[in-house]
């Protein structure tokens, strides 16, 4: 998606060789599956959001996005590499990755070329994400706007 920011499935998150090959230091687990290497020495740092890919999660989506974005930002700022994953790697993980791309560009004031790269990254994610991811991001953005 961006340098050191990856989106994948639970299968990718369970592959120690894949995590090592990409230098993954942090894993943002967007689903309810367990964190495979959480208790292993030298394993990645985890955050599990416990989202169920259901409209039932909509009321807490804003908080989950904010928590996931902060985790991702802290990891990348520290020089780490982040894998954002859900069960299949096409909905919840893409939503969180899109949220991070948007947040980071807004936060940095995004120069024109940076905005272009952000738009290209978002386009790649949207093409992979089902419509529900886009709706969840829009809903969270509306909720954030109303609470401001």
Backbone as JSON Lines, residues from 0, in Angstrom:
{"i":0,"aa":"X","n":[0.84,-1.18,0.0],"ca":[0.0,0.0,0.0],"c":[0.89,1.25,0.0]}
{"i":1,"aa":"X","n":[1.68,1.37,1.02],"ca":[2.69,2.42,1.17],"c":[3.97,1.72,1.62]}
{"i":2,"aa":"X","n":[5.1,2.4,1.57],"ca":[6.31,1.74,2.08],"c":[6.1,1.26,3.52]}
{"i":3,"aa":"X","n":[6.39,0.01,3.74],"ca":[6.3,-0.65,5.04],"c":[4.88,-0.8,5.59]}
{"i":4,"aa":"X","n":[3.88,-0.63,4.74],"ca":[2.48,-0.85,5.14],"c":[1.89,-1.87,4.19]}
{"i":5,"aa":"X","n":[1.5,-3.02,4.72],"ca":[1.01,-4.14,3.93],"c":[-0.4,-4.51,4.37]}
{"i":6,"aa":"X","n":[-1.19,-5.02,3.43],"ca":[-2.53,-5.53,3.71],"c":[-2.55,-6.99,3.29]}
{"i":7,"aa":"X","n":[-3.13,-7.83,4.13],"ca":[-3.18,-9.25,3.79],"c":[-4.26,-9.98,4.55]}
{"i":8,"aa":"X","n":[-4.25,-11.28,4.35],"ca":[-5.24,-12.16,4.97],"c":[-4.67,-12.8,6.23]}
{"i":9,"aa":"X","n":[-5.5,-13.6,6.89],"ca":[-5.04,-14.35,8.06],"c":[-3.96,-15.34,7.66]}
{"i":10,"aa":"X","n":[-4.04,-15.88,6.46],"ca":[-3.01,-16.81,5.99],"c":[-1.66,-16.11,5.96]}
{"i":11,"aa":"X","n":[-1.62,-14.89,5.45],"ca":[-0.37,-14.12,5.42],"c":[0.13,-13.86,6.84]}
{"i":12,"aa":"X","n":[-0.78,-13.52,7.74],"ca":[-0.4,-13.21,9.11],"c":[0.12,-14.43,9.86]}
{"i":13,"aa":"X","n":[-0.23,-15.63,9.39],"ca":[0.21,-16.86,10.04],"c":[1.48,-17.43,9.43]}
{"i":14,"aa":"X","n":[2.05,-16.72,8.47],"ca":[3.26,-17.2,7.79],"c":[4.49,-16.49,8.34]}
{"i":15,"aa":"X","n":[5.26,-17.19,9.17],"ca":[6.45,-16.57,9.74],"c":[7.45,-16.2,8.65]}
{"i":16,"aa":"X","n":[7.54,-17.01,7.6],"ca":[8.48,-16.69,6.52],"c":[8.08,-15.42,5.78]}
{"i":17,"aa":"X","n":[6.79,-15.22,5.57],"ca":[6.32,-14.0,4.92],"c":[6.56,-12.77,5.8]}
{"i":18,"aa":"X","n":[6.26,-12.89,7.08],"ca":[6.48,-11.78,8.0],"c":[7.95,-11.39,8.04]}
{"i":19,"aa":"X","n":[8.82,-12.39,8.12],"ca":[10.27,-12.13,8.13],"c":[10.75,-11.54,6.81]}
{"i":20,"aa":"X","n":[10.26,-12.06,5.7],"ca":[10.7,-11.59,4.37],"c":[10.38,-10.11,4.17]}
{"i":21,"aa":"X","n":[9.3,-9.65,4.76],"ca":[8.89,-8.24,4.59],"c":[9.26,-7.38,5.8]}
{"i":22,"aa":"X","n":[9.95,-7.96,6.76],"ca":[10.39,-7.2,7.93],"c":[9.25,-6.7,8.79]}
{"i":23,"aa":"X","n":[8.17,-7.46,8.86],"ca":[6.99,-7.06,9.63],"c":[7.32,-7.05,11.13]}
{"i":24,"aa":"X","n":[7.17,-5.89,11.74],"ca":[7.42,-5.74,13.18],"c":[6.13,-5.59,13.97]}
{"i":25,"aa":"X","n":[5.05,-5.22,13.27],"ca":[3.76,-4.97,13.92],"c":[2.64,-5.58,13.06]}
{"i":26,"aa":"X","n":[1.66,-6.15,13.73],"ca":[0.51,-6.73,13.04],"c":[-0.76,-6.13,13.62]}
{"i":27,"aa":"X","n":[-1.54,-5.5,12.75],"ca":[-2.86,-4.99,13.13],"c":[-3.88,-6.02,12.68]}
{"i":28,"aa":"X","n":[-4.39,-6.77,13.64],"ca":[-5.35,-7.85,13.4],"c":[-6.75,-7.24,13.51]}
{"i":29,"aa":"X","n":[-7.4,-7.09,12.38],"ca":[-8.72,-6.45,12.36],"c":[-9.86,-7.4,12.68]}
{"i":30,"aa":"X","n":[-9.6,-8.7,12.75],"ca":[-10.67,-9.67,12.96],"c":[-10.58,-10.29,14.36]}
{"i":31,"aa":"X","n":[-11.31,-11.37,14.56],"ca":[-11.39,-12.0,15.88],"c":[-10.44,-13.19,16.02]}
{"i":32,"aa":"X","n":[-9.7,-13.5,14.98],"ca":[-8.77,-14.63,15.04],"c":[-7.63,-14.34,16.01]}
{"i":33,"aa":"X","n":[-7.05,-15.39,16.6],"ca":[-5.94,-15.16,17.54],"c":[-4.69,-14.65,16.83]}
{"i":34,"aa":"X","n":[-3.84,-13.99,17.59],"ca":[-2.56,-13.49,17.09],"c":[-1.55,-14.64,17.15]}
{"i":35,"aa":"X","n":[-1.17,-15.15,16.0],"ca":[-0.39,-16.37,15.89],"c":[0.93,-16.36,16.66]}
{"i":36,"aa":"X","n":[1.7,-15.3,16.54],"ca":[3.04,-15.28,17.12],"c":[3.15,-14.33,18.32]}
{"i":37,"aa":"X","n":[2.04,-14.02,18.95],"ca":[2.0,-13.02,20.0],"c":[2.9,-13.35,21.19]}
{"i":38,"aa":"X","n":[2.96,-14.58,21.58],"ca":[3.73,-14.95,22.77],"c":[5.14,-15.44,22.45]}
{"i":39,"aa":"X","n":[5.54,-15.34,21.2],"ca":[6.86,-15.82,20.81],"c":[7.9,-14.72,20.97]}
{"i":40,"aa":"X","n":[9.05,-15.07,21.54],"ca":[10.15,-14.12,21.67],"c":[10.56,-13.64,20.28]}
{"i":41,"aa":"X","n":[10.72,-12.34,20.14],"ca":[11.12,-11.78,18.85],"c":[9.99,-11.67,17.84]}
{"i":42,"aa":"X","n":[8.78,-12.05,18.25],"ca":[7.62,-11.96,17.35],"c":[7.16,-10.52,17.22]}
{"i":43,"aa":"X","n":[6.26,-10.28,16.29],"ca":[5.77,-8.91,16.09],"c":[4.91,-8.43,17.25]}
{"i":44,"aa":"X","n":[4.75,-7.13,17.33],"ca":[3.83,-6.5,18.27],"c":[2.45,-6.53,17.64]}
{"i":45,"aa":"X","n":[1.46,-6.9,18.42],"ca":[0.1,-7.06,17.89],"c":[-0.88,-6.08,18.51]}
{"i":46,"aa":"X","n":[-1.89,-5.76,17.71],"ca":[-3.11,-5.12,18.2],"c":[-4.27,-5.83,17.51]}
{"i":47,"aa":"X","n":[-5.16,-6.41,18.3],"ca":[-6.34,-7.07,17.74],"c":[-7.57,-6.21,18.0]}
{"i":48,"aa":"X","n":[-8.26,-5.84,16.91],"ca":[-9.45,-5.0,17.01],"c":[-10.72,-5.81,17.22]}
{"i":49,"aa":"X","n":[-10.72,-7.07,16.84],"ca":[-11.89,-7.93,17.07],"c":[-13.12,-7.56,16.27]}
{"i":50,"aa":"X","n":[-12.94,-7.04,15.05],"ca":[-14.09,-6.69,14.2],"c":[-14.63,-7.94,13.52]}
{"i":51,"aa":"X","n":[-15.94,-8.0,13.32],"ca":[-16.58,-9.21,12.79],"c":[-17.09,-9.08,11.36]}
{"i":52,"aa":"X","n":[-16.74,-8.02,10.64],"ca":[-17.19,-7.82,9.26],"c":[-18.71,-7.85,9.18]}
{"i":53,"aa":"X","n":[-19.32,-7.06,10.05],"ca":[-20.76,-7.04,10.17],"c":[-21.21,-5.61,10.48]}
{"i":54,"aa":"X","n":[-22.4,-5.27,10.06],"ca":[-22.93,-3.95,10.39],"c":[-23.09,-3.77,11.9]}
{"i":55,"aa":"X","n":[-23.09,-4.86,12.65],"ca":[-23.16,-4.77,14.1],"c":[-21.96,-4.02,14.67]}
{"i":56,"aa":"X","n":[-20.83,-4.02,13.94],"ca":[-19.63,-3.32,14.39],"c":[-19.66,-1.83,14.07]}
{"i":57,"aa":"X","n":[-20.62,-1.4,13.29],"ca":[-20.66,0.0,12.86],"c":[-20.6,1.01,14.01]}
{"i":58,"aa":"X","n":[-21.32,0.8,15.12],"ca":[-21.26,1.79,16.2],"c":[-19.85,1.99,16.78]}
{"i":59,"aa":"X","n":[-19.01,0.98,16.73],"ca":[-17.66,1.12,17.29],"c":[-16.59,1.28,16.22]}
{"i":60,"aa":"X","n":[-17.0,1.41,14.96],"ca":[-16.03,1.49,13.87],"c":[-15.15,2.73,13.97]}
{"i":61,"aa":"X","n":[-15.71,3.85,14.34],"ca":[-14.91,5.07,14.47],"c":[-13.78,4.9,15.47]}
{"i":62,"aa":"X","n":[-14.1,4.32,16.62],"ca":[-13.09,4.07,17.65],"c":[-12.06,3.05,17.17]}
{"i":63,"aa":"X","n":[-12.52,2.0,16.49],"ca":[-11.59,0.98,15.98],"c":[-10.64,1.59,14.94]}
{"i":64,"aa":"X","n":[-11.18,2.44,14.08],"ca":[-10.33,3.09,13.07],"c":[-9.3,3.97,13.75]}
{"i":65,"aa":"X","n":[-9.73,4.76,14.71],"ca":[-8.79,5.65,15.4],"c":[-7.7,4.86,16.11]}
{"i":66,"aa":"X","n":[-8.07,3.8,16.79],"ca":[-7.1,2.96,17.5],"c":[-6.12,2.31,16.51]}
{"i":67,"aa":"X","n":[-6.66,1.79,15.41],"ca":[-5.8,1.15,14.4],"c":[-4.87,2.13,13.72]}
{"i":68,"aa":"X","n":[-5.36,3.32,13.43],"ca":[-4.53,4.35,12.79],"c":[-3.39,4.75,13.72]}
{"i":69,"aa":"X","n":[-3.68,4.95,15.0],"ca":[-2.65,5.34,15.96],"c":[-1.59,4.24,16.11]}
{"i":70,"aa":"X","n":[-2.01,2.98,16.16],"ca":[-1.09,1.85,16.25],"c":[-0.18,1.81,15.02]}
{"i":71,"aa":"X","n":[-0.78,1.95,13.84],"ca":[-0.02,1.94,12.59],"c":[0.96,3.09,12.54]}
{"i":72,"aa":"X","n":[0.51,4.27,12.91],"ca":[1.38,5.45,12.89],"c":[2.57,5.28,13.83]}
{"i":73,"aa":"X","n":[2.3,4.82,15.04],"ca":[3.38,4.62,16.01],"c":[4.41,3.63,15.48]}
{"i":74,"aa":"X","n":[3.94,2.56,14.88],"ca":[4.85,1.53,14.35],"c":[5.7,2.08,13.21]}
{"i":75,"aa":"X","n":[5.07,2.75,12.26],"ca":[5.8,3.28,11.11],"c":[6.75,4.4,11.52]}
{"i":76,"aa":"X","n":[6.34,5.23,12.44],"ca":[7.2,6.31,12.93],"c":[8.44,5.76,13.62]}
{"i":77,"aa":"X","n":[8.3,4.62,14.27],"ca":[9.43,3.99,14.96],"c":[10.31,3.19,13.99]}
{"i":78,"aa":"X","n":[9.97,3.22,12.7],"ca":[10.77,2.51,11.7],"c":[10.32,1.09,11.44]}
{"i":79,"aa":"X","n":[9.19,0.72,11.99],"ca":[8.67,-0.63,11.8],"c":[7.94,-0.82,10.48]}
{"i":80,"aa":"X","n":[7.51,-2.04,10.25],"ca":[6.69,-2.39,9.09],"c":[5.42,-3.05,9.63]}
{"i":81,"aa":"X","n":[4.28,-2.7,9.05],"ca":[2.99,-3.13,9.58],"c":[2.23,-3.98,8.57]}
{"i":82,"aa":"X","n":[1.73,-5.11,9.03],"ca":[0.78,-5.91,8.26],"c":[-0.59,-5.67,8.87]}
{"i":83,"aa":"X","n":[-1.52,-5.18,8.07],"ca":[-2.91,-5.01,8.49],"c":[-3.67,-6.18,7.88]}
{"i":84,"aa":"X","n":[-4.29,-6.99,8.71],"ca":[-4.98,-8.16,8.16],"c":[-6.34,-8.38,8.8]}
{"i":85,"aa":"X","n":[-7.17,-9.07,8.03],"ca":[-8.42,-9.61,8.53],"c":[-8.48,-11.05,8.02]}
{"i":86,"aa":"X","n":[-9.65,-11.64,8.03],"ca":[-9.74,-13.05,7.65],"c":[-9.3,-13.27,6.2]}
{"i":87,"aa":"X","n":[-9.9,-12.54,5.26],"ca":[-9.59,-12.73,3.84],"c":[-8.71,-11.62,3.27]}
{"i":88,"aa":"X","n":[-8.52,-10.53,3.99],"ca":[-7.68,-9.44,3.51],"c":[-8.35,-8.55,2.48]}
{"i":89,"aa":"X","n":[-9.7,-8.49,2.5],"ca":[-10.39,-7.7,1.47],"c":[-11.4,-6.7,2.01]}
{"i":90,"aa":"X","n":[-11.65,-6.67,3.3],"ca":[-12.68,-5.78,3.8],"c":[-12.19,-4.96,4.99]}
{"i":91,"aa":"X","n":[-12.16,-5.57,6.17],"ca":[-11.76,-4.84,7.37],"c":[-10.34,-4.31,7.26]}
{"i":92,"aa":"X","n":[-9.42,-5.13,6.78],"ca":[-8.02,-4.69,6.68],"c":[-7.88,-3.54,5.69]}
{"i":93,"aa":"X","n":[-8.58,-3.61,4.58],"ca":[-8.53,-2.52,3.59],"c":[-9.12,-1.24,4.15]}
{"i":94,"aa":"X","n":[-10.19,-1.37,4.93],"ca":[-10.8,-0.2,5.55],"c":[-9.8,0.5,6.46]}
{"i":95,"aa":"X","n":[-9.11,-0.27,7.29],"ca":[-8.14,0.33,8.21],"c":[-6.94,0.91,7.47]}
{"i":96,"aa":"X","n":[-6.49,0.23,6.43],"ca":[-5.37,0.77,5.65],"c":[-5.77,2.06,4.94]}
{"i":97,"aa":"X","n":[-6.99,2.09,4.38],"ca":[-7.48,3.32,3.75],"c":[-7.55,4.45,4.76]}
{"i":98,"aa":"X","n":[-8.04,4.15,5.93],"ca":[-8.15,5.17,6.97],"c":[-6.77,5.73,7.32]}
{"i":99,"aa":"X","n":[-5.77,4.86,7.41],"ca":[-4.42,5.34,7.72],"c":[-3.88,6.23,6.6]}
{"i":100,"aa":"X","n":[-4.07,5.82,5.35],"ca":[-3.58,6.62,4.22],"c":[-4.23,8.0,4.25]}
{"i":101,"aa":"X","n":[-5.53,8.06,4.43],"ca":[-6.23,9.34,4.47],"c":[-5.74,10.17,5.66]}
{"i":102,"aa":"X","n":[-5.68,9.58,6.84],"ca":[-5.25,10.28,8.04],"c":[-3.83,10.82,7.88]}
{"i":103,"aa":"X","n":[-2.94,10.01,7.37],"ca":[-1.55,10.45,7.26],"c":[-1.4,11.6,6.28]}
{"i":104,"aa":"X","n":[-2.17,11.59,5.21],"ca":[-2.08,12.67,4.23],"c":[-2.69,13.96,4.77]}
{"i":105,"aa":"X","n":[-3.79,13.85,5.47],"ca":[-4.41,15.03,6.06],"c":[-3.5,15.6,7.15]}
{"i":106,"aa":"X","n":[-2.94,14.73,7.96],"ca":[-2.07,15.13,9.07],"c":[-0.84,15.87,8.57]}
{"i":107,"aa":"X","n":[-0.25,15.37,7.51],"ca":[0.97,15.97,6.97],"c":[0.69,17.17,6.09]}
{"i":108,"aa":"X","n":[-0.56,17.47,5.84],"ca":[-0.89,18.59,4.98],"c":[-0.67,18.25,3.52]}
{"i":109,"aa":"X","n":[-0.34,17.02,3.24],"ca":[-0.16,16.45,1.91],"c":[0.18,17.4,0.77]}
{"i":110,"aa":"X","n":[1.43,17.44,0.39],"ca":[1.79,18.18,-0.82],"c":[1.09,17.54,-2.0]}
{"i":111,"aa":"X","n":[1.05,18.23,-3.12],"ca":[0.31,17.76,-4.29],"c":[0.74,16.35,-4.72]}
{"i":112,"aa":"X","n":[2.05,16.1,-4.79],"ca":[2.5,14.77,-5.22],"c":[2.17,13.72,-4.18]}
{"i":113,"aa":"X","n":[2.23,14.09,-2.89],"ca":[1.88,13.14,-1.84],"c":[0.39,12.8,-1.92]}
{"i":114,"aa":"X","n":[-0.45,13.79,-2.19],"ca":[-1.88,13.53,-2.34],"c":[-2.13,12.6,-3.51]}
{"i":115,"aa":"X","n":[-1.37,12.81,-4.6],"ca":[-1.52,11.94,-5.77],"c":[-1.19,10.5,-5.4]}
{"i":116,"aa":"X","n":[-0.1,10.31,-4.66],"ca":[0.28,8.96,-4.24],"c":[-0.76,8.36,-3.29]}
{"i":117,"aa":"X","n":[-1.31,9.2,-2.42],"ca":[-2.36,8.71,-1.51],"c":[-3.58,8.28,-2.29]}
{"i":118,"aa":"X","n":[-3.95,9.06,-3.3],"ca":[-5.11,8.7,-4.13],"c":[-4.85,7.4,-4.87]}
{"i":119,"aa":"X","n":[-3.65,7.23,-5.37],"ca":[-3.32,5.98,-6.07],"c":[-3.37,4.79,-5.11]}
{"i":120,"aa":"X","n":[-2.85,4.98,-3.9],"ca":[-2.9,3.9,-2.9],"c":[-4.35,3.58,-2.53]}
{"i":121,"aa":"X","n":[-5.17,4.61,-2.37],"ca":[-6.58,4.38,-2.06],"c":[-7.28,3.66,-3.19]}
{"i":122,"aa":"X","n":[-6.96,4.02,-4.42],"ca":[-7.58,3.36,-5.58],"c":[-7.24,1.87,-5.58]}
{"i":123,"aa":"X","n":[-6.0,1.53,-5.27],"ca":[-5.61,0.11,-5.22],"c":[-6.41,-0.61,-4.14]}
{"i":124,"aa":"X","n":[-6.58,0.03,-2.98],"ca":[-7.33,-0.6,-1.9],"c":[-8.8,-0.73,-2.23]}
{"i":125,"aa":"X","n":[-9.4,0.33,-2.77],"ca":[-10.82,0.31,-3.08],"c":[-11.13,-0.77,-4.11]}
{"i":126,"aa":"X","n":[-10.23,-0.97,-5.06],"ca":[-10.47,-2.0,-6.07],"c":[-10.48,-3.39,-5.45]}
{"i":127,"aa":"X","n":[-9.79,-3.54,-4.32],"ca":[-9.75,-4.84,-3.65],"c":[-10.83,-4.99,-2.59]}
{"i":128,"aa":"X","n":[-11.34,-3.87,-2.1],"ca":[-12.28,-3.92,-0.97],"c":[-13.72,-3.94,-1.44]}
{"i":129,"aa":"X","n":[-14.54,-4.74,-0.79],"ca":[-15.96,-4.71,-1.11],"c":[-16.57,-3.36,-0.74]}
{"i":130,"aa":"X","n":[-17.72,-3.1,-1.26],"ca":[-18.41,-1.84,-1.04],"c":[-18.6,-1.54,0.44]}
{"i":131,"aa":"X","n":[-18.74,-2.55,1.25],"ca":[-18.98,-2.33,2.68],"c":[-17.84,-1.57,3.33]}
{"i":132,"aa":"X","n":[-16.61,-1.79,2.91],"ca":[-15.47,-1.08,3.49],"c":[-15.6,0.41,3.24]}
{"i":133,"aa":"X","n":[-15.96,0.77,2.03],"ca":[-16.11,2.18,1.7],"c":[-17.23,2.79,2.52]}
{"i":134,"aa":"X","n":[-18.32,2.08,2.68],"ca":[-19.43,2.59,3.46],"c":[-19.04,2.78,4.92]}
{"i":135,"aa":"X","n":[-18.25,1.86,5.45],"ca":[-17.82,1.97,6.84],"c":[-16.92,3.18,7.04]}
{"i":136,"aa":"X","n":[-16.01,3.44,6.1],"ca":[-15.13,4.6,6.19],"c":[-15.96,5.88,6.12]}
{"i":137,"aa":"X","n":[-16.91,5.94,5.19],"ca":[-17.76,7.13,5.07],"c":[-18.55,7.36,6.35]}
{"i":138,"aa":"X","n":[-19.11,6.29,6.89],"ca":[-19.9,6.41,8.1],"c":[-19.05,6.91,9.26]}
{"i":139,"aa":"X","n":[-17.85,6.38,9.41],"ca":[-16.96,6.8,10.48],"c":[-16.56,8.27,10.3]}
{"i":140,"aa":"X","n":[-16.34,8.67,9.06],"ca":[-15.97,10.06,8.78],"c":[-17.12,10.99,9.14]}
{"i":141,"aa":"X","n":[-18.35,10.6,8.76],"ca":[-19.52,11.42,9.09],"c":[-19.67,11.55,10.61]}
{"i":142,"aa":"X","n":[-19.5,10.43,11.31],"ca":[-19.64,10.45,12.75],"c":[-18.59,11.36,13.39]}
{"i":143,"aa":"X","n":[-17.36,11.3,12.88],"ca":[-16.28,12.13,13.38],"c":[-16.61,13.61,13.15]}
{"i":144,"aa":"X","n":[-17.15,13.94,11.95],"ca":[-17.51,15.31,11.61],"c":[-18.6,15.83,12.54]}
{"i":145,"aa":"X","n":[-19.6,14.99,12.8],"ca":[-20.71,15.41,13.67],"c":[-20.24,15.65,15.1]}
{"i":146,"aa":"X","n":[-19.26,14.86,15.55],"ca":[-18.81,14.99,16.94],"c":[-17.83,16.13,17.12]}
{"i":147,"aa":"X","n":[-17.33,16.69,16.02],"ca":[-16.36,17.8,16.11],"c":[-17.04,19.13,16.37]}
